[in-house]
Every structure is written in structure tokens, then in C-alpha cells.
C-alpha angles and dihedrals in degrees: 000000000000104000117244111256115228119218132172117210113202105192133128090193101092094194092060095054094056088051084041095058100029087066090043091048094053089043093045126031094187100053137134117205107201103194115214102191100153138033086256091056090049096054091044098050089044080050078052143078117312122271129240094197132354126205116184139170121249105227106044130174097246103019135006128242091261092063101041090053094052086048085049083047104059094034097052107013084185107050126089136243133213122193106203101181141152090190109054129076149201091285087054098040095046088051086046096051088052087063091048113267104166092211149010117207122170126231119250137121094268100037088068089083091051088057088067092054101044095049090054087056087049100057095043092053088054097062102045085051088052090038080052098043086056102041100050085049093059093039091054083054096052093047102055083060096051132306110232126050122223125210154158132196129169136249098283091047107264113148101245101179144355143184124231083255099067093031077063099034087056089044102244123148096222140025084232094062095033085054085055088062133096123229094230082063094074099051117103094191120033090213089064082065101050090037082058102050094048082055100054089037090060103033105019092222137067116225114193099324108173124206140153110267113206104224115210098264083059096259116136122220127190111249139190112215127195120184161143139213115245115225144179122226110266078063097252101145099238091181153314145264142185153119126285106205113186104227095177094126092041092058086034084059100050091042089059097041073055089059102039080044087053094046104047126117093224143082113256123159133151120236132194127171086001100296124106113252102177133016136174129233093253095058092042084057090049091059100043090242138107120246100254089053092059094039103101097359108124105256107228088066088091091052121106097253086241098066096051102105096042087047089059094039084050107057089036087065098042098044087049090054094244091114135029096169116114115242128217122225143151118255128196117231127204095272087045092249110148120235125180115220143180118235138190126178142200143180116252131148123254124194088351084308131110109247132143133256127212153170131199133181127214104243096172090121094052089051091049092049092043100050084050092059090040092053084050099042073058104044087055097054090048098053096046081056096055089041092064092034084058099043091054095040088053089057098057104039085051083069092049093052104043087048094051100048086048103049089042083057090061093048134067124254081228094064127091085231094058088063094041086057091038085056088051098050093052092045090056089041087058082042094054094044084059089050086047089052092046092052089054099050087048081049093237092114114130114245144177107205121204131183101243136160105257095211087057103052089041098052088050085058101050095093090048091051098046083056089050099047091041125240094281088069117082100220102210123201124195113171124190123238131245091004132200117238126239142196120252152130103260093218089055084061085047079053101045097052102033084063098044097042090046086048096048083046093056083042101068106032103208135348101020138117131258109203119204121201149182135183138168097237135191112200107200127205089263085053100047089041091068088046113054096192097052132088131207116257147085118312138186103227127210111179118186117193128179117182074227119148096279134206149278120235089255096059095039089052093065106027086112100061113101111246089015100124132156093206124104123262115303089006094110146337100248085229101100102082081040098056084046095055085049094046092050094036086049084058100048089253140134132220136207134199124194119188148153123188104261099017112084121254130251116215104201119185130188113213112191109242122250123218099206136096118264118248129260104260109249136210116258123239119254104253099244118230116245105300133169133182143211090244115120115251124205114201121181110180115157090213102084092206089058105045088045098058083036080062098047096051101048086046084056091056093052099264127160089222125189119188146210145197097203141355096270093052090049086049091041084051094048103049090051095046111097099195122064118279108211111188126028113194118191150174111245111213107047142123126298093019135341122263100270096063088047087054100049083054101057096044096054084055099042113030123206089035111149118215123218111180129204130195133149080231149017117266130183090255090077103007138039113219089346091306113117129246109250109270097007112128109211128174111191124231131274092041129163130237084269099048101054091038096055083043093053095047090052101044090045092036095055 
């Protein structure tokens, strides 16, 4: 009769309990459901019978799972627990699984059934683990006696004689009672025994033939078993003798080397005549096949076509003990999905034949991480390139300007001369735009930054965009709601959207639709992992899409370069996605892009969130006419081109202007003027000290002095990270007649 199985149910939900025992009722007919719903029960029923098996919740009204599973514990060592929760979580079934639960299901409608299944695992692993208990209790005891039993039995299977060590091996208590037995007694599978004597027939001998022996108590060990048959001389076979050699931990071990095989990570296979022999599941999961599909299948077949040849190379060398170096390939998977992985090899014997073992581990994700530092390592060095290539350029198209608006002031508009100047001047201004782009993709562009609402300064800018994008494009905006602010300079968000929109434009090349978006955004540590560059946090999100004509992964890997453009000659710079990259990575941002070619691109950036509150919009000031004044200027600039045409257009406003090659001559110059000098306007970065200290000393010689610094990029002695230090008044270089006479004013004005 099938013994009745004993199960405690700790739960003070009383609707799971009834869902609890009506699937162990379905799955066991013979079953006793003990319910623990209160701190009482549950010290009755542990003062109670034995369990076979205990499932409890995890957050209980009295306890929580954790305890009762340490009091089931201590009660019963031998009897598993199952936690089946919808409150706990990893950290508490990782704690749980270090006391011994046997399981951790969670609680839902379909899991019930789970349930089932994991508490008859449970159970039968209980009693292996018990079977095993006992039996490597009774094996340590037969091996401190001796650990190979001797024997001899005749020819119709009496046991004939026998040695303490098998008395003890077969589990009798005594030679005499052993000596009663038959040797067909001790055979677990008959065919062990008929496998066993065609073995002897043909070869007269048995060589390590390893069976299952039944003991007297029932139990079944693994045995090695060495013997020959005993004849007389006419050749009648009269008996038998041997040895009986228990191998259980032997077969205990290899079953366990199986287990630890089956459950590693890695990669690990067995390969002879270059097809695969053994593998193991994870390198079955690597591949995207089933084990049964790689047995027998030639081994270079997963690898990338390409790498062939320096595969090959490769384990020749190792397995020949020439290298012992691991070697990195791509390998195809089922679904033709590429992985890169790394492999090392080694010669071993299979089945009495030499073969190699080896092991390999997916690194895909290291090469995608990798690939990503290595595109930023890159983006870096290009943009500190295109910083200094900026910074002299601005010098000197600071001369070319200056010159030219000059020179166009001394002829008139009517001569041929004046338009020639007037071309001049264009060209340098273009010039100067491609030296601004530049900056901001170097991330030394100046910049205010302010906290603003990003909807708001987005939807101010949709007019401007259609215009830009022409009638036949559908601009699309879809603003978030209840958005986050963010800090940043507003004409970097002019910047940001006059490039993309112009891209997407480009993009779609004639009826189409540009989408604007914006989104409050987490991104969490799984997120950021698969992305090197990004860092966990709260983000504003603006997210700009066009159903454009995409792009390959070759294009998509260099957009941000700067003069990297797909467009035809004279089409574009190549300057406007880099100026985007320098804009998001100035603001401590990150940007996306997801496209397919034919399928339109999605520029995503994050923006950090800012926790302040956003500004009061303020009235801009009227743009002055061109206005000069009767102050004295003194203006110190190490590059003589610059200072010179410095000199002639303040000259031009009506300055008294005073100049100077480096700081110690303009210190040298105030100290010996005798009137007030009103504005100094200086370089920042020369030789000597930077602008800043020259501009501490002056003023403590000549109170009330105002500063104006100029500079063809920020630099960390008046910004920090572009963004300029609080009161300080900058005009960057090259900058126009206009420019530097609106600037003047309102430096020496305020």
C-alpha cells in the first residue's frame, strides 16, 4: 500500500491554501496536508509527526519564510523546504537557498502548477540524497576493512569462498551467511549477468566489467569486477574467482565532473577527426543548436568562413605545444547571428583515441563594449584636433575680417573693389561658422547655460524648423508631459535641432515626416552596461525621428566625425552630427541613433535633469548700432596680426587705444601712463600669465578698470567645461567691427 506523504503548508492566506492542496491533491492521492496559519500552529505541527515536505510563504503574519525554514531546519535536517512567495525577492532567495530551501517558486495563477512539479523533485531528491547518506555511510565502513573483496563460486553459482572484505562489500554480517547465498542474488540487472558470461565464453577472462551488485539489505553499489574461470584439464570450467572492487565514488565522482561539465558557462566539446564527439549544453546554448545537431557535425562548420584557415593554424599550434595562448574568432550560430568567442585547445584521448579537447567563452559583449570605448577613445582625439585646428584658424580669420571690414569702410559700395572686399569678408564669416562647429564638437564652445523647460523652447522654434525642412515634410511634435528641466545653453538647442532637421531633411529627399519628441527617461545599471559611454540617472529625453532613407552600420559607425558626409561634393560640411555629439557630450549628456537603411533614423538624447527651477524669461537686449566711444582701451594680444587690426578698429570707434605684445609690457605700459585707462581687453591663454592674472594686476593699479577677454576658445582660466565663469564678459574670437563694438559698449556701459 502506497505510504501516505506528509506535507506542512505555512500560509495565512487562506485562499492560497485551498489552491495549494487542491494541486497536491490532483498530483498525490495519498497525501496529508498539515496548515500552519499562526505562530501557535506552527509550533504544534514542528512538536508533531515528521514531514515529508514543507511550503511555506515568505511574508507571513507572525514569521517570515527565512525563519520558518531555519525552525524546519532544526526540527527535521532532512526535510525540504519550498518557499512559494509573491513578496520575496533574489536577495531573499539567494539567503534562503544558503539555509537549505530546496526551491523558490513564485506565486502566481500559473506557477500553482509548478509547484506540483518542484515539490516532486523535491521529494526525489530527497530520497537519493537519503539513499546516498546511507549508502556512503555503509561504503566508508567497508573500506576501512579492506577494500576489495575476494571470491570464488563454482560453476553453478554457489558461493564457494569469500574474504571479510566482501562479507562486508555484500553487506552480510557474517562469511557463514554470505557462503548460503547465490551469486545470481547480487545482480541488479540480469543482463549484467549474461553480459558477464559472453564475456568470459569468448575471452576466458573478465577485465574491469562494471555492474550494479544487489547487497543483502536490497541496496545496489557500483563494482568493478575482475575475474577467470577455473578449469580442470581436460578444459570443463569447474568455478570461478576474482576480485569485487566497489567503484561508487568513482561513478559518484564522474557523475558529478558530468554535472559540474553540464552546468558550466563555457563552452567545452570534444573533437576527433574534426567532428565534434561530445559537447556540453553551454556550448550548445552558445551556438544556438541542440546537442544532437553538433555531435558528429565537422567543426569548423561554426566557424565565420574567414577565419578558417587561422582556426585551423591556431589549434595545430596549441595541440602540438607550440602555443598555449587563447585565440579569438567569430563564430555562426543556428539563426546566423555572429558571436565572437575566445578558444583554447588541448590534446586528450577519447574512446582510446587521440582527440582535443577544448573550451571556449562568448565574449560578444566585451567586443561590443570594447568597440564602444574605442569609438569614444577616438571621438576624443579627434575632437582635440579640431579644437587646436579651430583656435589657429580663428586667429587668423580674425585678421581677415577685421581687414576687410575695414578696407570696405574706405571704398565706396559703387566700386568694383568694395564687392571684391564684401566677397572676402563672406567667404571668412563661412569660414568662421565651420571653426564655431568645430569648437562645439571639441566641446570649447562658449556657452551660457541656462535651466529652461525644453517643450517650451522647442515649441518657440517649430515655425522656424518647417521653413527649414520645406512645405512637402509633415513636422510632427510631440511634446511630454510634465517634463523635467534641464541646463543648457538655449542656442545649443537652436544647434541641436537646425542639424538634425537639416539631416532628416536630406534624408528624405522630398514628401516625408520629421517627428519631435520629448520624454522624462531613467536609465537603469542593465541599461548603461550595454552602453559603455552612459551613466545611470534621470534624463530629459528628445528624441527626433524622419521615415528618411536610413542608414547601413557602416555609415552609422562614423556620422559623428566631423567631415565625415555622405552627401555629394559641395552638398555639406560634414560638420553638422559632429557639432551635435560635441553639443550633448558639453552637457554631460549621451546620444542614440537607430537606423536601417530604408527605414528612417531615430536620434535619441539624453539631457541630465536639472532640479532647479527654470529662469524668468527675460527681454532681450536691442542689438546697437555700431557705436564707438572716446574711453582708452588697452588691448594686450601675443599674436601681432591680431592686436594690430584690434588697434585699427578701435581706432575706427573713436578709442584712445594703447597696446601691448605680452602681459609684462602691458604692465610695464600701465604703470607709466599717467591718465585712466577704462577697458582692458585681453587674450586669455599667452606667455608670461593668462589674461585673468593680468587682469587682477591692473586693476589693483588702476581701480574701476573693466576686463573684456578674447580667445578663439574656452579655456579653464575663465570657464569651466565651456561654461563661463559668473561675471566674467568674453567675445570669441574671430569676431567682426560690430561685434566687438556692441561688446565694448556693454562691458564699459554695465
Amino acid at each position: 500500500m502506497e505510504k501516505t506523504l506528509r506535507i506542512l503548508v505555512v500560509d495565512d492566506n487562506p485562499d492560497d491554501r485551498v489552491l495549494i492542496k487542491r494541486e497536491l491533491s490532483r498530483e498525490f492521492p495519498r497525501v496529508q496536508v498539515t496548515e500552519v496559519t499562526n505562530a501557535q500552529a506552527h509550533t504544534l505541527a514542528l512538536a508533531g509527526a515528521p514531514q515529508d515536505l514543507a511550503i511555506t510563504d515568505y511574508q507571513l503574519g507572525w514569521s517570515n519564510g527565512l525563519a520558518i525554514l531555519q525552525e524546519i531546519k532544526a526540527r527535521w535536517p532532512e526535510c525540504p523546504v519550498i518557499m512559494f512567495t509573491g513578496t520575496g525577492n533574489e536577495e531573499v532567495a539567494v539567503e534562503a537557498m544558503k539555509h537549505g530551501l530546496e526551491d523558490y517558486v513564485l506565486k502566481t495563477h500559473r506557477h500553482y502548477i509548478r509547484l506540483v512539479a518542484s515539490v516532486k523533485k523535491a521529494l526525489k531528491r530527497k530520497k537519493e540524497r537519503l539513499a546516498l547518506l546511507a549508502a556512503e555511510d555503509r561504503y566508508s565502513r567497508l573500506f576501512n576493512n579492506a577494500p576489495i573483496g575476494l571470491y570464488r563460486i563454482s560453476s553453478q553459482g554457489e558461493i564457494v569462498e569469500a574474504n571479510p572484505a566482501l562479507v562486508h562489500l555484500l553487506g552480510f554480517s557474517d562469511r557463514k551467511t554470505l557462503l548460503a547465498a547465490k551469486s545470481v542474488d547480487f545482480y541488479v540487472d540480469l543482463g549484467d549477468k549474461q553480459r558477464w558470461r559472453d564475456q568470459m565464453q569468448h575471452l576466458g577472462e573478465v577485465r574491469g566489467f562494471e555492474l550494479q551488485i544487489r547487497k543483502r539489505d536490497g541496496s545496489a553499489v557500483w563494482a568493478r569486477n575482475n575475474a577467470r574461470a577455473i578449469r580442470d584439464k581436460g578444459g570443463e570450467i569447474l568455478g570461478y574467482e576474482g576480485s569485487l572492487e566497489d567503484v561508487t565514488p568513482y561513478r559518484q565522482a564522474m557523475e558529478a565532473f558530468q554535472v559540474l561539465v553540464n552546468s558550466a558557462p563555457m563552452g567545452i566539446y570534444i573533437v576527433q577527426d574534426g567532428k565534434f564527439k561530445r559537447v556540453n549544453p553551454g556550448f550548445a546554448k552558445i551556438c544556438g543548436y541542440s546537442e544532437e545537431e553538433l555531435i558528429g557535425r565537422p567543426s569548423l562548420n561554426l566557424v565565420a568562413p574567414d577565419y578558417w584557415e587561422e582556426v585551423r593554424h591556431n589549434a595545430v599550434r596549441m595541440l602540438q605545444g607550440q602555443s598555449h595562448l587563447p585565440y579569438e574568432f567569430p563564430v555562426i550560430t543556428k539563426s546566423g547571428k555572429t558571436k565572437w568567442v575566445v578558444e583554447k585547445v588541448a590534446p586528450t584521448v577519447y574512446q582510446g583515441e587521440r582527440a582535443a579537447l577544448g573550451y571556449f567563452l562568448d565574449i560578444s559583449e566585451h567586443k561590443s563594449l570594447e568597440s564602444q570605448f574605442l569609438q569614444a577613445q577616438k571621438m576624443e582625439a579627434v575632437g582635440r584636433l579640431a579644437g587646436g585646428v579651430a583656435h589657429d584658424f580663428n586667429n587668423m580669420l580674425g585678421v581677415i575680417i577685421g581687414h576687410a571690414e575695414i578696407a570696405m569702410m574706405q571704398v565706396s559700395v559703387t566700386e568694383p573693389l568694395h564687392h571684391n572686399l564684401q566677397e572676402i569678408h563672406i567667404a571668412a564669416q563661412r569660414s568662421a561658422d565651420l571653426t564655431r562647429q568645430l569648437l562645439a564638437f571639441a566641446r570649447q564652445q562658449t556657452v551660457r547655460p541656462q535651466v529652461l523647460n525644453l517643450n517650451l523652447v522647442l515649441s518657440g522654434m517649430l515655425k522656424m524648423l518647417q521653413r527649414l525642412i520645406g512645405e512637402d515634410i509633415d513636422l510632427v511634435w510631440a511634446p511630454g508631459r510634465d517634463l523635467w528641466k534641464v541646463k543648457i545653453d538655449p542656442s545649443q538647442i537652436d544647434q541641436i535641432l537646425a542639424n538634425l532637421a537639416v539631416n532628416a531633411r536630406d534624408a528624405i529627399g522630398g514628401v516625408g515626416k520629421l517627428t519631435i519628441g520629448t520624454n522624462n527617461a531613467v536609465l537603469d545599471d542593465p541599461y548603461c552596461t550595454d552602453h559603455a559611454e552612459f551613466v545611470p540617472g534621470e534624463y530629459v529625453l528628445l528624441a527626433v525621428s524622419d521615415d528618411g532613407s536610413g542608414m547601413d552600420k557602416e555609415t552609422l559607425a562614423q556620422i559623428f566625425e566631423p567631415f565625415f558626409t555622405t552627401k555629394g561634393v559641395g552638398e555639406g560640411t560634414g560638420l553638422g552630427l559632429a557639432t551635435v555629439y560635441g553639443i550633448v557630450k558639453q552637457n554631460d549628456g549621451f546620444i542614440n541613433v537607430y537606423s536601417e537603411p530604408g527605414h528612417g533614423t531615430t536620434f535619441r538624447i539624453y539631457l541630465p535633469r536639472c532640479q532647479a527651477e527654470a529662469a524668468q524669461d527675460q527681454a532681450e537686449t536691442p542689438v546697437k548700432s555700431l557705436q564707438g566711444g572716446s574711453e582708452t582701451v588697452l588691448m594686450v594680444e601675443d599674436e601681432k596680426a591680431i592686436l594690430d587690426i584690434g588697434l585699427a578698429i578701435l581706432k575706427q570707434l573713436g578709442y584712445t587705444v594703447l597696446t601691448a605684445g605680452t602681459p609684462g609690457e602691458a604692465i610695464r605700459l600701465a604703470g607709466n601712463y599717467p591718465g585712466d585707462i577704462h577697458l582692458l581687453i585681453s587674450d586669455v591663454v599667452m606667455p608670461e600669465m593668462n589674461g585673468r592674472e593680468l587682469a587682477e594686476r591692473l586693476i589693483a593699479m588702476k581701480p574701476g578698470l573693466k576686463c573684456l577677454y578674447m580667445s578663439g576658445y574656452t579655456t579653464n582660466v575663465i570657464a569651466h567645461r565651456g561654461v563661463l565663469d559668473e561675471g566674467v564678459h568674453f567675445i570669441q574670437k574671430p569676431f567682426s567691427m560690430k561685434d566687438l563694438a556692441i561688446k565694448a559698449r556693454e562691458v564699459l556701459e554695465g
